[in-house]
Tab-separated table of C-alpha atoms and ligand atoms in Angstrom:
chain	number	residue	atom	x	y	z
A	1	MET	CA	75.598	110.608	108.205
A	2	CYS	CA	75.876	112.721	111.327
A	3	ALA	CA	74.570	115.796	109.503
A	4	ILE	CA	71.680	113.819	107.995
A	5	THR	CA	70.684	112.314	111.347
A	6	ALA	CA	70.875	115.656	113.187
A	7	GLY	CA	69.158	117.521	110.339
A	8	ARG	CA	66.250	115.063	110.364
A	9	ARG	CA	65.866	115.785	114.071
A	10	GLY	CA	65.376	119.447	113.256
A	11	LYS	CA	68.872	120.678	114.072
A	12	ARG	CA	70.454	123.419	111.985
A	13	VAL	CA	73.568	121.813	110.513
A	14	LEU	CA	76.514	123.157	108.541
A	15	VAL	CA	79.083	120.777	107.011
A	16	VAL	CA	82.447	122.480	106.546
A	17	GLU	CA	84.646	120.755	103.935
A	18	HIS	CA	87.991	122.186	102.880
A	19	ALA	CA	88.225	120.158	99.671
A	20	ASN	CA	86.449	121.283	96.516
A	21	ARG	CA	83.896	118.453	96.932
A	22	VAL	CA	82.698	116.180	99.708
A	23	GLY	CA	83.289	112.440	99.968
A	24	LYS	CA	86.448	112.114	97.914
A	25	LYS	CA	87.401	108.921	99.723
A	26	ILE	CA	83.994	107.472	98.962
A	27	LEU	CA	84.545	108.291	95.297
A	28	MET	CA	87.915	106.526	95.153
A	29	SER	CA	86.917	103.619	97.374
A	30	GLY	CA	86.413	100.056	96.288
A	31	GLY	CA	88.033	100.711	92.916
A	32	GLY	CA	85.356	103.367	92.163
A	33	ARG	CA	82.492	101.119	93.303
A	34	CYS	CA	82.592	101.849	97.053
A	35	ASN	CA	82.530	98.843	99.357
A	36	PHE	CA	79.988	100.718	101.459
A	37	THR	CA	79.409	98.152	104.224
A	38	ASN	CA	79.932	94.578	105.312
A	39	THR	CA	76.925	92.471	106.285
A	40	GLY	CA	79.082	90.502	108.734
A	41	THR	CA	80.217	93.546	110.726
A	42	THR	CA	81.056	92.764	114.365
A	43	PRO	CA	83.192	94.636	116.932
A	44	GLU	CA	85.893	91.979	116.353
A	45	ASN	CA	86.522	93.509	112.920
A	46	TYR	CA	88.008	96.651	114.490
A	47	LEU	CA	91.332	97.597	116.076
A	48	SER	CA	91.317	100.038	118.982
A	49	ALA	CA	93.068	100.454	122.320
A	50	ASN	CA	89.558	99.894	123.725
A	51	PRO	CA	87.963	97.082	121.695
A	52	HIS	CA	84.608	97.665	123.458
A	53	PHE	CA	84.287	101.304	122.377
A	54	CYS	CA	82.759	100.609	118.949
A	55	LYS	CA	80.100	98.184	120.224
A	56	SER	CA	77.286	100.540	121.134
A	57	ALA	CA	77.314	102.616	117.934
A	58	LEU	CA	77.663	99.536	115.698
A	59	ALA	CA	74.757	97.837	117.475
A	60	ARG	CA	72.487	100.860	117.030
A	61	TYR	CA	73.295	101.478	113.344
A	62	SER	CA	73.793	98.170	111.574
A	63	PRO	CA	74.786	97.463	107.964
A	64	TRP	CA	71.068	96.852	107.304
A	65	HIS	CA	70.208	100.436	108.206
A	66	PHE	CA	72.628	101.660	105.568
A	67	ILE	CA	71.449	99.031	103.063
A	68	ASP	CA	67.877	100.307	103.622
A	69	MET	CA	69.003	103.790	102.624
A	70	VAL	CA	70.859	102.460	99.570
A	71	GLU	CA	67.745	100.532	98.499
A	72	ARG	CA	65.464	103.520	99.064
A	73	HIS	CA	67.670	105.419	96.621
A	74	ARG	CA	67.464	102.504	94.173
A	75	ILE	CA	71.205	102.039	94.050
A	76	ALA	CA	72.018	98.602	92.670
A	77	TYR	CA	74.647	96.656	94.627
A	78	HIS	CA	76.149	93.204	94.911
A	79	GLU	CA	78.134	91.125	97.376
A	80	LYS	CA	81.649	90.546	96.122
A	81	GLU	CA	82.901	88.172	98.818
A	82	LEU	CA	82.820	87.767	102.592
A	83	GLY	CA	79.797	90.063	103.097
A	84	GLN	CA	81.410	92.977	101.216
A	85	LEU	CA	78.743	95.079	99.450
A	86	PHE	CA	79.733	97.175	96.410
A	87	CYS	CA	77.761	99.442	94.076
A	88	ASP	CA	77.064	97.796	90.706
A	89	GLU	CA	77.772	101.094	88.959
A	90	SER	CA	79.696	103.805	90.748
A	91	SER	CA	80.682	105.240	94.141
A	92	LYS	CA	79.316	108.545	92.857
A	93	LEU	CA	75.836	107.208	93.615
A	94	ILE	CA	76.680	106.899	97.329
A	95	VAL	CA	77.931	110.501	97.489
A	96	ARG	CA	74.827	111.612	95.564
A	97	MET	CA	72.594	109.716	97.989
A	98	LEU	CA	74.245	111.303	101.040
A	99	LEU	CA	74.020	114.788	99.527
A	100	ASP	CA	70.357	114.240	98.602
A	101	GLU	CA	69.679	113.090	102.163
A	102	CYS	CA	71.481	116.184	103.458
A	103	ALA	CA	69.395	118.404	101.216
A	104	SER	CA	66.141	116.850	102.365
A	105	ALA	CA	67.225	117.166	106.002
A	106	GLY	CA	67.945	120.878	105.465
A	107	VAL	CA	71.707	120.506	105.904
A	108	ARG	CA	73.940	123.220	104.460
A	109	VAL	CA	77.195	121.995	102.907
A	110	GLU	CA	80.088	124.403	102.308
A	111	THR	CA	82.957	123.075	100.208
A	112	GLY	CA	86.276	124.875	99.673
A	113	CYS	CA	85.880	126.136	103.215
A	114	SER	CA	89.159	126.154	105.168
A	115	ILE	CA	89.143	126.373	108.906
A	116	GLU	CA	91.564	128.905	110.343
A	117	GLN	CA	90.705	128.703	114.018
A	118	VAL	CA	88.295	127.012	116.398
A	119	GLN	CA	87.531	128.494	119.801
A	120	ALA	CA	85.245	127.515	122.644
A	121	ARG	CA	82.782	130.345	123.324
A	122	ASN	CA	80.982	129.449	126.495
A	123	PRO	CA	78.438	128.344	125.402
A	124	GLY	CA	79.253	126.770	122.041
A	125	TYR	CA	81.974	127.185	119.483
A	126	GLU	CA	83.270	129.740	117.046
A	127	VAL	CA	84.827	128.485	113.822
A	128	ARG	CA	86.796	130.999	111.754
A	129	THR	CA	87.043	130.039	108.091
A	130	ASN	CA	87.994	131.625	104.780
A	131	ARG	CA	84.214	131.985	104.255
A	132	GLY	CA	83.514	133.810	107.462
A	133	VAL	CA	82.879	133.004	111.106
A	134	PHE	CA	80.326	130.387	112.182
A	135	ARG	CA	78.946	129.922	115.670
A	136	SER	CA	77.301	126.756	116.940
A	137	ASP	CA	76.218	124.951	120.084
A	138	ALA	CA	78.068	121.805	119.073
A	139	LEU	CA	81.074	120.926	116.959
A	140	VAL	CA	81.577	117.494	115.384
A	141	VAL	CA	85.069	116.596	114.199
A	142	ALA	CA	84.764	114.232	111.224
A	143	SER	CA	87.981	115.090	109.439
A	144	GLY	CA	89.311	111.545	108.996
A	145	GLY	CA	92.874	110.273	109.272
A	146	LEU	CA	96.176	110.883	107.528
A	147	SER	CA	95.816	108.415	104.652
A	148	ILE	CA	96.146	109.750	101.106
A	149	PRO	CA	97.193	113.359	101.759
A	150	ALA	CA	96.630	114.035	98.056
A	151	MET	CA	92.873	113.567	98.722
A	152	GLY	CA	92.664	116.259	101.409
A	153	ALA	CA	93.669	114.201	104.452
A	154	SER	CA	95.216	116.298	107.186
A	155	GLY	CA	96.171	116.009	110.832
A	156	PHE	CA	93.593	118.682	111.593
A	157	GLY	CA	91.325	116.514	113.731
A	158	TYR	CA	94.215	115.427	115.928
A	159	GLN	CA	95.356	119.026	116.335
A	160	LEU	CA	91.859	120.075	117.339
A	161	ALA	CA	91.587	117.166	119.793
A	162	ARG	CA	94.866	118.209	121.452
A	163	GLN	CA	93.728	121.827	121.545
A	164	PHE	CA	90.773	120.724	123.681
A	165	GLY	CA	92.899	118.538	125.972
A	166	HIS	CA	92.273	115.140	124.351
A	167	ASP	CA	94.974	112.487	124.088
A	168	VAL	CA	95.858	111.313	120.599
A	169	LEU	CA	97.306	107.806	120.409
A	170	PRO	CA	100.255	107.310	118.037
A	171	THR	CA	99.125	106.978	114.433
A	172	ARG	CA	100.466	104.731	111.665
A	173	ALA	CA	99.394	103.578	108.247
A	174	GLY	CA	96.998	100.594	108.095
A	175	LEU	CA	95.599	98.478	105.253
A	176	VAL	CA	98.776	99.287	103.391
A	177	PRO	CA	101.167	97.384	101.084
A	178	LEU	CA	104.346	96.105	102.754
A	179	THR	CA	107.746	96.953	101.325
A	180	LEU	CA	110.779	94.691	100.994
A	181	SER	CA	114.376	95.773	100.696
A	182	GLY	CA	117.795	94.242	99.982
A	183	ARG	CA	117.841	90.499	99.210
A	184	PRO	CA	114.130	89.807	99.810
A	185	LEU	CA	113.273	92.522	97.276
A	186	GLU	CA	115.821	91.243	94.730
A	187	GLN	CA	114.401	87.742	95.127
A	188	LEU	CA	110.836	88.802	94.276
A	189	ALA	CA	110.653	92.163	92.487
A	190	ASP	CA	110.805	90.731	88.955
A	191	LEU	CA	107.680	88.678	89.777
A	192	SER	CA	105.666	91.901	90.171
A	193	GLY	CA	102.034	91.241	89.219
A	194	VAL	CA	102.019	87.588	90.321
A	195	ALA	CA	99.153	86.851	92.755
A	196	PHE	CA	98.005	83.765	94.628
A	197	ALA	CA	96.000	82.657	97.670
A	198	VAL	CA	97.812	82.606	101.009
A	199	THR	CA	97.189	82.710	104.722
A	200	ALA	CA	99.153	85.541	106.338
A	201	THR	CA	99.900	85.460	110.084
A	202	SER	CA	101.411	88.089	112.373
A	203	ASN	CA	101.037	88.866	116.052
A	204	GLY	CA	98.396	86.182	116.498
A	205	GLN	CA	96.167	87.478	113.689
A	206	VAL	CA	95.434	85.325	110.641
A	207	PHE	CA	93.985	86.344	107.249
A	208	SER	CA	93.334	84.086	104.257
A	209	ASN	CA	92.979	85.824	100.921
A	210	SER	CA	95.172	86.634	97.956
A	211	MET	CA	98.657	88.154	97.992
A	212	LEU	CA	100.117	90.184	95.159
A	213	ILE	CA	103.825	90.669	94.519
A	214	THR	CA	104.559	94.299	93.584
A	215	HIS	CA	107.730	95.999	92.397
A	216	ARG	CA	108.225	97.379	95.913
A	217	GLY	CA	107.109	94.413	97.998
A	218	VAL	CA	103.778	92.686	98.605
A	219	SER	CA	100.136	93.745	98.588
A	220	GLY	CA	96.706	92.176	97.972
A	221	PRO	CA	93.902	91.713	100.514
A	222	ALA	CA	95.705	89.218	102.792
A	223	ILE	CA	98.701	91.547	103.102
A	224	LEU	CA	96.626	94.727	103.525
A	225	GLN	CA	94.698	93.045	106.342
A	226	ILE	CA	97.785	91.767	108.152
A	227	SER	CA	99.558	95.123	107.698
A	228	SER	CA	97.269	96.633	110.357
A	229	TYR	CA	98.600	94.132	112.894
A	230	TRP	CA	102.263	94.147	111.816
A	231	GLU	CA	104.981	96.624	112.736
A	232	PRO	CA	108.569	96.706	111.448
A	233	GLY	CA	110.592	93.980	113.128
A	234	ASP	CA	107.561	91.786	113.890
A	235	PRO	CA	107.573	88.259	112.464
A	236	LEU	CA	105.283	87.680	109.490
A	237	SER	CA	104.657	84.279	108.032
A	238	ILE	CA	102.865	83.209	104.906
A	239	ASP	CA	101.214	79.820	104.401
A	240	LEU	CA	101.692	79.185	100.686
A	241	LEU	CA	99.309	76.204	100.638
A	242	PRO	CA	96.349	77.570	102.622
A	243	GLY	CA	93.823	74.984	103.701
A	244	ARG	CA	96.204	72.083	102.981
A	245	ASP	CA	98.638	70.186	105.163
A	246	ALA	CA	101.951	70.793	103.368
A	247	LEU	CA	103.548	67.548	104.597
A	248	ASP	CA	100.543	65.515	103.416
A	249	VAL	CA	100.777	67.186	100.003
A	250	LEU	CA	104.523	66.461	99.680
A	251	GLN	CA	104.150	62.850	100.854
A	252	GLN	CA	101.302	62.267	98.461
A	253	TRP	CA	103.383	63.605	95.590
A	254	GLN	CA	106.294	61.394	96.652
A	255	ALA	CA	104.042	58.326	96.697
A	256	GLU	CA	102.128	59.028	93.508
A	257	ARG	CA	104.573	60.963	91.309
A	258	PRO	CA	108.079	60.036	92.504
A	259	ALA	CA	109.823	61.050	89.265
A	260	ALA	CA	108.267	64.530	89.077
A	261	GLU	CA	110.342	67.491	90.236
A	262	LEU	CA	109.166	69.632	93.128
A	263	LYS	CA	108.980	72.836	91.067
A	264	THR	CA	106.697	71.174	88.493
A	265	LEU	CA	104.335	69.932	91.173
A	266	LEU	CA	104.342	73.220	93.094
A	267	GLY	CA	103.636	74.933	89.771
A	268	GLU	CA	100.295	73.103	89.726
A	269	LEU	CA	99.240	74.797	92.987
A	270	LEU	CA	101.046	78.138	92.709
A	271	PRO	CA	101.864	80.430	89.772
A	272	LYS	CA	104.656	78.671	87.841
A	273	ARG	CA	107.113	81.569	88.031
A	274	PHE	CA	106.720	81.824	91.774
A	275	ALA	CA	107.034	78.022	92.204
A	276	GLN	CA	110.264	78.127	90.218
A	277	ARG	CA	111.630	81.004	92.330
A	278	LEU	CA	110.715	79.155	95.534
A	279	CYS	CA	112.774	76.220	94.307
A	280	GLU	CA	115.716	78.454	93.400
A	281	VAL	CA	115.885	80.335	96.674
A	282	TRP	CA	114.043	78.608	99.515
A	283	LEU	CA	113.554	74.935	98.600
A	284	PRO	CA	115.825	72.313	96.982
A	285	ASN	CA	114.439	71.212	93.614
A	286	ARG	CA	114.705	67.459	92.974
A	287	PRO	CA	112.568	64.571	91.793
A	288	MET	CA	110.232	63.771	94.672
A	289	ARG	CA	111.726	60.302	95.283
A	290	GLN	CA	115.063	61.838	96.359
A	291	TYR	CA	113.826	63.523	99.552
A	292	ASN	CA	113.981	61.744	102.911
A	293	LEU	CA	111.377	62.365	105.613
A	294	PRO	CA	113.342	64.968	107.617
A	295	ARG	CA	113.899	66.937	104.398
A	296	LEU	CA	110.184	66.689	103.518
A	297	ARG	CA	109.372	67.979	106.991
A	298	GLU	CA	111.704	70.967	106.555
A	299	MET	CA	110.187	71.767	103.172
A	300	ALA	CA	106.652	71.464	104.541
A	301	ALA	CA	107.571	73.900	107.324
A	302	THR	CA	108.848	76.411	104.746
A	303	LEU	CA	105.680	76.085	102.658
A	304	ALA	CA	103.397	76.418	105.683
A	305	ALA	CA	105.253	79.386	107.199
A	306	TRP	CA	107.245	81.072	104.461
A	307	PRO	CA	109.160	83.763	106.334
A	308	LEU	CA	108.669	86.992	104.466
A	309	VAL	CA	110.942	89.728	105.817
A	310	ALA	CA	109.161	93.024	105.180
A	311	SER	CA	111.140	96.180	105.835
A	312	GLY	CA	108.251	98.615	106.224
A	313	THR	CA	105.018	99.840	104.645
A	314	GLU	CA	104.247	102.182	101.773
A	315	GLY	CA	102.992	104.647	104.407
A	316	TYR	CA	100.102	107.113	104.291
A	317	ARG	CA	100.613	107.736	100.577
A	318	THR	CA	98.784	104.512	99.712
A	319	ALA	CA	97.287	103.389	103.053
A	320	GLU	CA	93.518	102.959	103.161
A	321	VAL	CA	93.312	103.908	106.821
A	322	THR	CA	95.123	105.454	109.774
A	323	LEU	CA	95.521	103.352	112.894
A	324	GLY	CA	95.469	105.138	116.252
A	325	GLY	CA	94.060	108.646	116.644
A	326	VAL	CA	91.860	110.396	119.192
A	327	ASP	CA	91.907	108.285	122.359
A	328	THR	CA	88.454	106.805	122.911
A	329	ALA	CA	89.005	107.024	126.691
A	330	GLY	CA	88.065	110.704	126.444
A	331	VAL	CA	84.910	110.109	124.365
A	332	SER	CA	81.482	108.656	125.194
A	333	SER	CA	80.883	105.428	123.271
A	334	SER	CA	77.142	106.036	123.074
A	335	THR	CA	77.156	109.656	121.874
A	336	MET	CA	80.753	110.242	120.632
A	337	GLU	CA	80.772	113.400	122.774
A	338	SER	CA	83.950	114.476	124.521
A	339	ARG	CA	83.890	113.536	128.196
A	340	GLN	CA	85.655	116.737	129.164
A	341	VAL	CA	84.394	119.336	126.676
A	342	PRO	CA	80.582	119.528	126.337
A	343	GLY	CA	79.345	119.890	122.768
A	344	LEU	CA	82.526	118.575	121.148
A	345	TYR	CA	82.165	115.288	119.246
A	346	PHE	CA	84.539	112.997	117.326
A	347	ILE	CA	83.347	110.498	114.714
A	348	GLY	CA	84.774	108.228	112.005
A	349	GLU	CA	88.398	107.565	111.304
A	350	VAL	CA	89.806	110.418	113.399
A	351	LEU	CA	89.013	108.255	116.440
A	352	ASP	CA	91.201	105.352	117.481
A	353	VAL	CA	88.862	102.828	115.807
A	354	THR	CA	90.092	101.167	112.629
A	355	GLY	CA	88.283	98.503	110.658
A	356	TRP	CA	89.513	95.601	108.590
A	357	LEU	CA	89.443	95.744	104.833
A	358	GLY	CA	85.981	94.985	103.458
A	359	GLY	CA	83.514	97.805	104.111
A	360	TYR	CA	84.057	97.950	107.884
A	361	ASN	CA	85.586	101.429	107.868
A	362	PHE	CA	82.609	102.994	106.143
A	363	GLN	CA	80.277	101.107	108.472
A	364	TRP	CA	82.138	102.671	111.419
A	365	ALA	CA	81.874	106.105	109.802
A	366	TRP	CA	78.096	105.666	109.286
A	367	ALA	CA	77.481	104.169	112.761
A	368	SER	CA	79.550	106.687	114.733
A	369	GLY	CA	78.062	109.526	112.678
A	370	HIS	CA	74.578	108.258	113.415
A	371	ALA	CA	75.369	107.984	117.142
A	372	ALA	CA	76.562	111.601	117.308
A	373	GLY	CA	73.763	112.864	115.060
A	374	SER	CA	71.190	111.262	117.377
A	375	ALA	CA	72.709	112.880	120.462
A	376	LEU	CA	73.511	116.411	119.321
B	401	FAD	C1	91.877	104.404	98.496
B	401	FAD	C2	90.931	104.121	99.621
B	401	FAD	C3	89.909	103.199	99.443
B	401	FAD	C4	89.060	102.894	100.499
B	401	FAD	N1	88.066	101.977	100.283
B	401	FAD	C5	87.221	101.681	101.291
B	401	FAD	C6	86.122	100.799	101.066
B	401	FAD	O1	85.879	100.355	99.931
B	401	FAD	N2	85.332	100.491	102.129
B	401	FAD	C7	85.549	101.031	103.389
B	401	FAD	O2	84.786	100.712	104.302
B	401	FAD	N3	86.531	101.906	103.610
B	401	FAD	C8	87.362	102.244	102.595
B	401	FAD	N4	88.367	103.151	102.815
B	401	FAD	C9	88.457	103.792	104.158
B	401	FAD	C10	87.395	104.892	104.247
B	401	FAD	O3	87.452	105.700	103.091
B	401	FAD	C11	87.591	105.761	105.485
B	401	FAD	O4	87.756	104.972	106.634
B	401	FAD	C12	86.378	106.682	105.667
B	401	FAD	O5	86.250	107.514	104.534
B	401	FAD	C13	86.523	107.519	106.925
B	401	FAD	O6	85.452	108.417	106.955
B	401	FAD	P1	85.595	109.809	107.726
B	401	FAD	O7	84.339	110.534	107.423
B	401	FAD	O8	85.991	109.576	109.117
B	401	FAD	O9	86.832	110.535	107.017
B	401	FAD	P2	87.057	110.943	105.493
B	401	FAD	O10	86.218	110.151	104.571
B	401	FAD	O11	88.539	110.954	105.304
B	401	FAD	O12	86.490	112.414	105.430
B	401	FAD	C14	87.105	113.478	106.108
B	401	FAD	C15	86.762	114.736	105.393
B	401	FAD	O13	87.244	115.825	106.147
B	401	FAD	C16	87.849	116.748	105.263
B	401	FAD	N5	88.832	117.520	106.019
B	401	FAD	C17	90.033	117.117	106.499
B	401	FAD	N6	90.641	118.119	107.128
B	401	FAD	C18	89.801	119.194	107.061
B	401	FAD	C19	89.865	120.542	107.535
B	401	FAD	N7	90.933	121.004	108.177
B	401	FAD	N8	88.822	121.354	107.281
B	401	FAD	C20	87.726	120.914	106.604
B	401	FAD	N9	87.612	119.666	106.131
B	401	FAD	C21	88.629	118.806	106.366
B	401	FAD	C22	88.470	115.895	104.178
B	401	FAD	O14	88.676	116.642	102.997
B	401	FAD	C23	87.419	114.825	104.011
B	401	FAD	O15	86.429	115.152	103.076
B	401	FAD	C24	89.215	103.509	101.758
B	401	FAD	C25	90.212	104.463	101.929
B	401	FAD	C26	91.054	104.772	100.877
B	401	FAD	C27	92.116	105.807	101.092
């Protein structure tokens, strides 16, 4: 996006990509259909040490700007849920569109091009690669985060930032499945594949969506979202009856179906195998008439805030994003240019700006790229 924007403004642009093709994360995103933006994008959908940093770029390049481009290229798309836009056919069309836009803006793209060294050359920069030495007035670092090393992710951007005196805030995996160990894992692992709607809460953040039990722990959109706010040791609670008052539900069952057992009734709201397990491990299973009010209250509390003890995350191997990164304090929020090194820019995921699940990370990549491309 940065190359396209700068190229359209008449700049001579070279994109240096060390992988054998560009946009691998776009290709694998959204299950191969690329959730390319979210129509409800706001700065509140991002995590950053400076929550204001993303505002200017997001305001100047909105989801509708990107949607315009998608429509101009006649790429069919649909909204899946919550403003999330996906291609009807394939993520390949988004990569094709960006490459076509690059071509028409006169941008040169070099793949399989590994950077050996970058040096400031007053003025400008010198980039030594396996394909020769390139000199430029400006250098834009768009090398992403650490997630999915198998796809070409590297710590290169952070290294470069440090080389030029920038602070890099600690990084960790975000939008990532949580792992369980010991008893919590034994209690759930054989239910791998079971999914249901929950509300997950940690550190004051709340997400309602589905949760999936895996053979290592838990995943699914609600868990991926909360994983960006959770760190090992932090409390995590799961409302198993989202949108309902658990005590009301239990009391209604007691009044209307006193002979029915708890596990049978819970099995009408939750997957039966999970309801059964809940009643083996966390809740006493009896006919509803046998519970007194204090017991109902205790059970309601467990259902509303089921304490899931996660031991960690699956890490960068499966994480969709990297939290932390180049400290935005050293970067202009309107141009993405380094405050201390003229002509050096940082855009996309390498910066300490991380979006929620749902198209927000690509929208940040497009918006920050557009901001830099307009300023170069
Ligand atoms: C499995 C998966 C699914 C995802 N799905 C979605 C989704 O549907 N919607 C969404 O909004 N976000 C999604 N994301 C997040 C999104 O892909 C990233 O936030 C986004 O791609 C970041 O863009 P970027 O340009 O900053 O970095 P990247 O897309 O990571 O691009 C960085 C590029 O730099 C190259 N590079 C790295 N080091 C070097 C080097 N030393 N020299 C030369 N080149 C280098 C890499 O090969 C790569 O091509 C997903 C992520 C993953 C892992």
